[in-house]
Amino acid sequence: MSILNNWLVKPHQTETKFLEWGQEYPHLVELDSICQYVGLNAYSITLTDKSISLDQKEKLIFAVPHAHEPAGTAACMNYINQILTGKHLDQTESEIYNREEILQKCVLTFLSDPNPDGRSRSPVDYWDGTKYTNEEFWTFMRGRDPETKKMWKRMDRWSIQNENPETIGIVYEQVSSHEYVEPNRDFGSAYFRLIKRAGEKYGYGRWLDLHQTEFEKSKYNAMIILPIIQNELPEHIKQANVEWADAIVDSWKKCGAQPMPESKPLGYTGQQAEYFKRTWREFMPIIPKITTEIQNNNLRTPPEMQEKLEEEAIKVSVDLLIRSKA
Ligand SMILES: [Zn+2]
């Protein structure tokens, strides 16, 4: 069986599914979309039993900010399919036995690929470490520097009027005739705009961002990152973040991964830290919010495993809240 049966990550694949789900399950599915500058639609999809009032429901949002990290997208798509149909995308039976309960008690919103502009420019559907070295991978991610031929710069918002990378990295989203942004670093991105809209409509209680990174020279291949302002957060939120992180790390161990045992706050310093702290204070609701990082582009963590671990993080997040309500 090809991995591609279970791996929907390109805009034409995800959009087709969203529209299909919206049509087949109108009582369970709400779609929202923003047309990016390049003309591709970025979607959010919300699952809940609409016959039951939103008031008492647990509200979670799951988002995949980076186009070069497709396993989170694949995981969202497979999880949504299981909740709606009882089956994985490859048509095998799902192990999730309490779908009705989840839909009755929760509002689950997914931004499985809020930058289809970037994703559509990705040369591969998954990064498995067989085709490109990490150095090559990074030149796809951020673009290629015309002089060094290595990875270009990390930029929040930049313009081709002032900058001339040899290629434009897939992490970036074009937002005007000449400007580009990294989605989770600029409020003009489809990612932030969709989250803001969903947030105003549903008011989330928890937020999980699904990321991937290379884990070069690390003995680990998965980790949870706590908020950069973890230590400034109210005690009950700090504690919720740690308990949530520990639950995911535990389940990853059972899947055979090598997760970092103790989750830590985002370790940026200097300008990067200031940027993230500012963003947090301006935009992030004060709710439990954590981030997954699953190994990308390495033989040690094949795409099936990447997807499984991201999906596990989604499952554990939902289970925790269902159990707390029981
Ligand atoms: Zn990322």
Short mmCIF file of C-alpha atoms and ligand atoms in Angstrom, two decimals:
data_model
loop_
_atom_site.label_atom_id
_atom_site.label_comp_id
_atom_site.label_asym_id
_atom_site.label_seq_id
_atom_site.Cartn_x
_atom_site.Cartn_y
_atom_site.Cartn_z
CA MET A 1 0.00 0.00 0.00
CA SER A 2 1.30 3.40 -0.88
CA ILE A 3 1.69 5.97 1.83
CA LEU A 4 -0.14 8.37 -0.46
CA ASN A 5 -3.49 6.72 0.34
CA ASN A 6 -3.13 8.14 3.82
CA TRP A 7 -1.26 11.30 2.93
CA LEU A 8 -3.26 14.26 1.69
CA VAL A 9 -1.14 17.40 1.88
CA LYS A 10 -1.23 19.29 -1.42
CA PRO A 11 -3.86 22.03 -1.83
CA HIS A 12 -5.75 20.23 -4.60
CA GLN A 13 -6.01 17.14 -2.36
CA THR A 14 -7.01 18.88 0.86
CA GLU A 15 -9.46 21.30 -0.76
CA THR A 16 -11.25 18.44 -2.54
CA LYS A 17 -11.65 16.63 0.79
CA PHE A 18 -12.83 19.73 2.68
CA LEU A 19 -15.55 20.39 0.12
CA GLU A 20 -16.56 16.72 0.12
CA TRP A 21 -16.77 16.61 3.93
CA GLY A 22 -18.71 19.88 3.98
CA GLN A 23 -21.27 18.46 1.57
CA GLU A 24 -21.60 15.03 3.15
CA TYR A 25 -21.63 16.10 6.80
CA PRO A 26 -23.24 19.56 6.93
CA HIS A 27 -24.54 18.85 10.45
CA LEU A 28 -20.98 18.23 11.70
CA VAL A 29 -18.73 20.40 9.51
CA GLU A 30 -18.19 24.14 9.23
CA LEU A 31 -15.75 25.48 6.62
CA ASP A 32 -14.13 28.89 6.44
CA SER A 33 -11.58 30.01 3.88
CA ILE A 34 -9.36 32.89 2.86
CA CYS A 35 -8.13 33.31 -0.68
CA GLN A 36 -4.39 33.91 -0.58
CA TYR A 37 -2.76 36.53 -2.81
CA VAL A 38 -1.73 33.81 -5.28
CA GLY A 39 -5.34 32.65 -5.62
CA LEU A 40 -5.27 29.48 -3.53
CA ASN A 41 -7.82 28.98 -0.74
CA ALA A 42 -6.58 28.43 2.80
CA TYR A 43 -9.20 26.63 4.91
CA SER A 44 -10.19 26.14 8.46
CA ILE A 45 -12.52 23.23 9.14
CA THR A 46 -14.49 22.89 12.35
CA LEU A 47 -16.07 19.66 13.57
CA THR A 48 -18.85 19.57 16.12
CA ASP A 49 -22.36 18.20 16.53
CA LYS A 50 -24.28 21.33 15.54
CA SER A 51 -27.50 20.08 17.14
CA ILE A 52 -25.90 20.69 20.54
CA SER A 53 -25.24 24.20 21.86
CA LEU A 54 -21.63 25.41 21.87
CA ASP A 55 -21.84 26.64 25.45
CA GLN A 56 -20.56 23.68 27.42
CA LYS A 57 -18.23 22.34 24.77
CA GLU A 58 -14.45 22.06 24.96
CA LYS A 59 -12.96 24.11 22.12
CA LEU A 60 -9.62 23.15 20.60
CA ILE A 61 -7.74 24.51 17.63
CA PHE A 62 -5.02 22.60 15.76
CA ALA A 63 -2.82 24.40 13.24
CA VAL A 64 0.09 23.61 10.93
CA PRO A 65 1.82 26.93 10.25
CA HIS A 66 4.68 25.71 8.05
CA ALA A 67 4.41 24.48 4.48
CA HIS A 68 7.64 22.47 4.70
CA GLU A 69 6.23 20.41 7.59
CA PRO A 70 3.57 18.28 5.88
CA ALA A 71 3.15 15.50 8.47
CA GLY A 72 0.91 17.74 10.59
CA THR A 73 -1.34 18.27 7.58
CA ALA A 74 -1.50 14.54 6.84
CA ALA A 75 -2.33 13.89 10.51
CA CYS A 76 -5.16 16.46 10.62
CA MET A 77 -6.65 15.05 7.42
CA ASN A 78 -6.55 11.46 8.66
CA TYR A 79 -7.92 12.40 12.09
CA ILE A 80 -10.81 14.41 10.60
CA ASN A 81 -11.65 11.53 8.28
CA GLN A 82 -11.79 9.14 11.25
CA ILE A 83 -14.04 11.41 13.29
CA LEU A 84 -16.45 11.88 10.39
CA THR A 85 -16.42 8.42 8.80
CA GLY A 86 -15.03 5.97 11.38
CA LYS A 87 -12.28 5.06 8.94
CA HIS A 88 -8.73 6.09 8.18
CA LEU A 89 -8.16 7.67 4.78
CA ASP A 90 -6.88 4.30 3.54
CA GLN A 91 -10.31 2.88 4.49
CA THR A 92 -9.09 0.73 7.38
CA GLU A 93 -11.19 0.93 10.55
CA SER A 94 -10.36 3.69 13.02
CA GLU A 95 -9.49 2.84 16.62
CA ILE A 96 -11.33 5.94 17.84
CA TYR A 97 -14.38 4.39 19.51
CA ASN A 98 -16.04 7.55 20.90
CA ARG A 99 -16.56 9.67 17.81
CA GLU A 100 -20.10 10.69 18.78
CA GLU A 101 -18.98 11.70 22.25
CA ILE A 102 -16.14 13.77 20.82
CA LEU A 103 -18.50 15.58 18.45
CA GLN A 104 -21.06 16.14 21.22
CA LYS A 105 -18.59 17.46 23.78
CA CYS A 106 -16.02 19.29 21.63
CA VAL A 107 -15.54 21.90 18.97
CA LEU A 108 -12.43 20.92 17.00
CA THR A 109 -10.99 23.36 14.48
CA PHE A 110 -8.17 22.42 12.12
CA LEU A 111 -5.96 24.64 10.00
CA SER A 112 -4.31 21.70 8.37
CA ASP A 113 -2.52 23.82 5.75
CA PRO A 114 -3.00 27.56 6.13
CA ASN A 115 -0.29 28.27 3.53
CA PRO A 116 -1.25 26.40 0.36
CA ASP A 117 0.87 28.93 -1.57
CA GLY A 118 3.99 27.51 0.09
CA ARG A 119 2.81 23.90 0.09
CA SER A 120 1.98 23.99 -3.61
CA ARG A 121 5.61 24.96 -4.29
CA SER A 122 7.03 22.04 -2.31
CA PRO A 123 9.01 19.66 -4.55
CA VAL A 124 7.90 16.62 -2.53
CA ASP A 125 4.83 15.52 -0.57
CA TYR A 126 6.92 14.36 2.37
CA TRP A 127 10.49 14.76 3.53
CA ASP A 128 11.85 11.30 4.32
CA GLY A 129 15.59 11.94 4.17
CA THR A 130 16.17 9.84 1.04
CA LYS A 131 16.24 12.63 -1.57
CA TYR A 132 17.70 15.71 0.03
CA THR A 133 20.26 16.45 2.72
CA ASN A 134 19.13 18.84 5.43
CA GLU A 135 21.20 21.61 3.82
CA GLU A 136 19.30 21.08 0.57
CA PHE A 137 15.99 20.83 2.41
CA TRP A 138 16.64 24.18 4.10
CA THR A 139 17.18 25.86 0.72
CA PHE A 140 13.67 24.74 -0.24
CA MET A 141 12.37 25.89 3.13
CA ARG A 142 13.73 29.47 3.17
CA GLY A 143 14.95 29.83 -0.40
CA ARG A 144 18.50 29.84 -1.77
CA ASP A 145 21.03 32.57 -1.21
CA PRO A 146 22.39 33.74 -4.61
CA GLU A 147 25.96 33.99 -3.32
CA THR A 148 26.46 31.13 -0.88
CA LYS A 149 23.93 28.82 -2.59
CA LYS A 150 22.87 27.86 0.92
CA MET A 151 19.73 28.60 2.89
CA TRP A 152 18.51 32.20 2.59
CA LYS A 153 17.49 34.38 5.55
CA ARG A 154 14.70 34.03 8.06
CA MET A 155 12.44 37.05 7.63
CA ASP A 156 9.11 38.10 9.15
CA ARG A 157 7.86 40.28 6.27
CA TRP A 158 10.04 41.09 3.29
CA SER A 159 9.78 42.46 -0.24
CA ILE A 160 11.32 41.42 -3.53
CA GLN A 161 11.83 45.17 -4.05
CA ASN A 162 14.60 45.06 -1.44
CA GLU A 163 15.68 41.43 -1.39
CA ASN A 164 16.72 39.00 -4.06
CA PRO A 165 16.90 35.39 -2.98
CA GLU A 166 17.67 33.04 -5.86
CA THR A 167 14.51 31.05 -5.07
CA ILE A 168 11.60 31.85 -2.77
CA GLY A 169 11.31 29.51 0.19
CA ILE A 170 8.15 27.47 0.64
CA VAL A 171 7.83 28.65 4.25
CA TYR A 172 6.82 32.06 2.91
CA GLU A 173 3.35 33.19 1.87
CA GLN A 174 3.04 35.89 -0.78
CA VAL A 175 0.72 38.60 0.59
CA SER A 176 0.98 41.35 -2.05
CA SER A 177 2.51 41.95 -5.46
CA HIS A 178 5.94 42.11 -3.81
CA GLU A 179 5.67 41.08 -0.15
CA TYR A 180 6.11 37.75 1.62
CA VAL A 181 5.59 36.66 5.22
CA GLU A 182 6.34 33.70 7.43
CA PRO A 183 2.80 32.69 8.48
CA ASN A 184 3.25 32.41 12.24
CA ARG A 185 5.22 35.66 12.39
CA ASP A 186 2.89 38.11 10.67
CA PHE A 187 -0.74 38.93 11.43
CA GLY A 188 -1.40 39.44 7.70
CA SER A 189 -0.91 35.72 6.99
CA ALA A 190 -3.86 33.46 6.19
CA TYR A 191 -2.86 31.45 9.28
CA PHE A 192 -3.38 34.33 11.72
CA ARG A 193 -6.42 35.68 9.88
CA LEU A 194 -8.16 32.28 9.94
CA ILE A 195 -7.30 31.72 13.60
CA LYS A 196 -8.61 35.16 14.52
CA ARG A 197 -11.89 34.50 12.73
CA ALA A 198 -12.34 31.07 14.27
CA GLY A 199 -11.34 32.45 17.67
CA GLU A 200 -13.97 35.18 17.50
CA LYS A 201 -16.60 32.65 16.54
CA TYR A 202 -15.80 29.84 18.99
CA GLY A 203 -13.42 31.21 21.65
CA TYR A 204 -10.87 28.46 22.05
CA GLY A 205 -9.84 26.85 25.31
CA ARG A 206 -6.75 25.11 23.90
CA TRP A 207 -4.42 25.58 20.96
CA LEU A 208 -1.95 23.05 19.55
CA ASP A 209 0.48 24.02 16.79
CA LEU A 210 1.88 21.06 14.86
CA HIS A 211 5.46 21.54 13.70
CA GLN A 212 8.42 19.53 12.50
CA THR A 213 12.15 20.04 12.81
CA GLU A 214 15.29 18.13 11.87
CA PHE A 215 16.70 17.05 15.26
CA GLU A 216 20.22 17.10 13.85
CA LYS A 217 22.69 15.34 16.13
CA SER A 218 19.93 14.75 18.66
CA LYS A 219 19.05 11.49 20.33
CA TYR A 220 15.41 12.57 20.23
CA ASN A 221 12.96 12.63 17.32
CA ALA A 222 9.97 14.33 18.94
CA MET A 223 9.36 17.03 21.51
CA ILE A 224 6.81 19.41 22.93
CA ILE A 225 7.73 23.07 23.21
CA LEU A 226 6.07 25.14 25.90
CA PRO A 227 5.25 28.82 25.28
CA ILE A 228 8.16 31.25 25.32
CA ILE A 229 6.35 33.10 28.11
CA GLN A 230 5.57 29.86 30.02
CA ASN A 231 7.14 31.17 33.21
CA GLU A 232 5.09 34.39 33.13
CA LEU A 233 1.74 32.60 32.68
CA PRO A 234 -0.85 32.16 35.44
CA GLU A 235 -0.14 29.08 37.55
CA HIS A 236 -3.15 27.06 36.34
CA ILE A 237 -2.20 27.59 32.68
CA LYS A 238 1.45 26.80 33.31
CA GLN A 239 0.36 23.58 34.95
CA ALA A 240 -2.13 22.70 32.22
CA ASN A 241 0.62 23.14 29.60
CA VAL A 242 2.98 20.80 31.47
CA GLU A 243 0.35 18.12 32.09
CA TRP A 244 -0.76 18.25 28.47
CA ALA A 245 2.85 18.05 27.23
CA ASP A 246 3.61 15.11 29.53
CA ALA A 247 0.55 13.21 28.32
CA ILE A 248 1.64 13.58 24.69
CA VAL A 249 5.25 12.63 25.45
CA ASP A 250 4.03 9.51 27.26
CA SER A 251 1.92 8.41 24.33
CA TRP A 252 4.81 9.04 21.91
CA LYS A 253 6.99 6.68 23.95
CA LYS A 254 4.31 4.01 23.59
CA CYS A 255 4.41 4.55 19.82
CA GLY A 256 8.13 3.74 19.81
CA ALA A 257 9.40 7.30 19.37
CA GLN A 258 12.27 8.85 21.31
CA PRO A 259 10.69 12.03 22.66
CA MET A 260 12.57 14.57 24.78
CA PRO A 261 11.38 13.57 28.27
CA GLU A 262 11.07 17.02 29.77
CA SER A 263 9.29 19.73 27.76
CA LYS A 264 10.79 23.21 27.87
CA PRO A 265 9.80 26.70 26.78
CA LEU A 266 10.85 27.87 23.31
CA GLY A 267 14.56 28.52 23.66
CA TYR A 268 15.03 31.60 21.49
CA THR A 269 17.13 34.49 22.75
CA GLY A 270 17.72 38.09 21.65
CA GLN A 271 15.74 39.42 18.70
CA GLN A 272 13.94 36.14 18.02
CA ALA A 273 12.80 35.91 21.63
CA GLU A 274 11.60 39.52 21.64
CA TYR A 275 9.65 38.89 18.45
CA PHE A 276 7.84 35.87 19.86
CA LYS A 277 7.15 37.46 23.23
CA ARG A 278 5.68 40.52 21.54
CA THR A 279 3.50 38.36 19.28
CA TRP A 280 2.31 36.43 22.27
CA ARG A 281 1.27 39.45 24.25
CA GLU A 282 -0.42 41.09 21.27
CA PHE A 283 -2.28 38.18 19.85
CA MET A 284 -2.22 34.92 21.76
CA PRO A 285 -5.18 34.32 24.03
CA ILE A 286 -4.11 33.35 27.54
CA ILE A 287 -5.06 29.70 27.25
CA PRO A 288 -3.06 26.49 27.34
CA LYS A 289 -1.06 26.43 24.10
CA ILE A 290 1.78 24.08 23.22
CA THR A 291 3.69 23.03 20.12
CA THR A 292 4.74 19.66 18.75
CA GLU A 293 8.01 19.13 16.90
CA ILE A 294 8.39 15.84 15.02
CA GLN A 295 11.54 14.92 13.14
CA ASN A 296 11.50 15.89 9.46
CA ASN A 297 13.72 14.74 6.59
CA ASN A 298 15.47 11.86 8.36
CA LEU A 299 15.53 8.11 7.67
CA ARG A 300 15.07 7.53 11.38
CA THR A 301 11.52 8.92 11.34
CA PRO A 302 9.76 7.77 8.15
CA PRO A 303 6.70 9.72 6.95
CA GLU A 304 4.27 7.11 8.36
CA MET A 305 5.82 7.63 11.80
CA GLN A 306 5.84 11.42 11.40
CA GLU A 307 2.11 11.31 10.66
CA LYS A 308 1.38 8.86 13.46
CA LEU A 309 3.12 11.01 16.08
CA GLU A 310 1.36 14.21 14.99
CA GLU A 311 -1.97 12.35 14.97
CA GLU A 312 -1.24 10.92 18.40
CA ALA A 313 -0.74 14.46 19.72
CA ILE A 314 -4.18 15.44 18.37
CA LYS A 315 -5.82 12.33 19.85
CA VAL A 316 -4.24 12.81 23.28
CA SER A 317 -5.27 16.49 23.32
CA VAL A 318 -8.90 15.58 22.67
CA ASP A 319 -8.89 12.61 25.07
CA LEU A 320 -7.53 14.71 27.93
CA LEU A 321 -10.45 17.11 27.68
CA ILE A 322 -13.07 14.40 27.23
CA ARG A 323 -11.76 12.62 30.32
CA SER A 324 -11.74 15.84 32.33
CA LYS A 325 -15.45 16.23 31.50
CA ALA A 326 -16.42 12.64 32.31
ZN ZN B 1 7.69 24.79 12.00
#
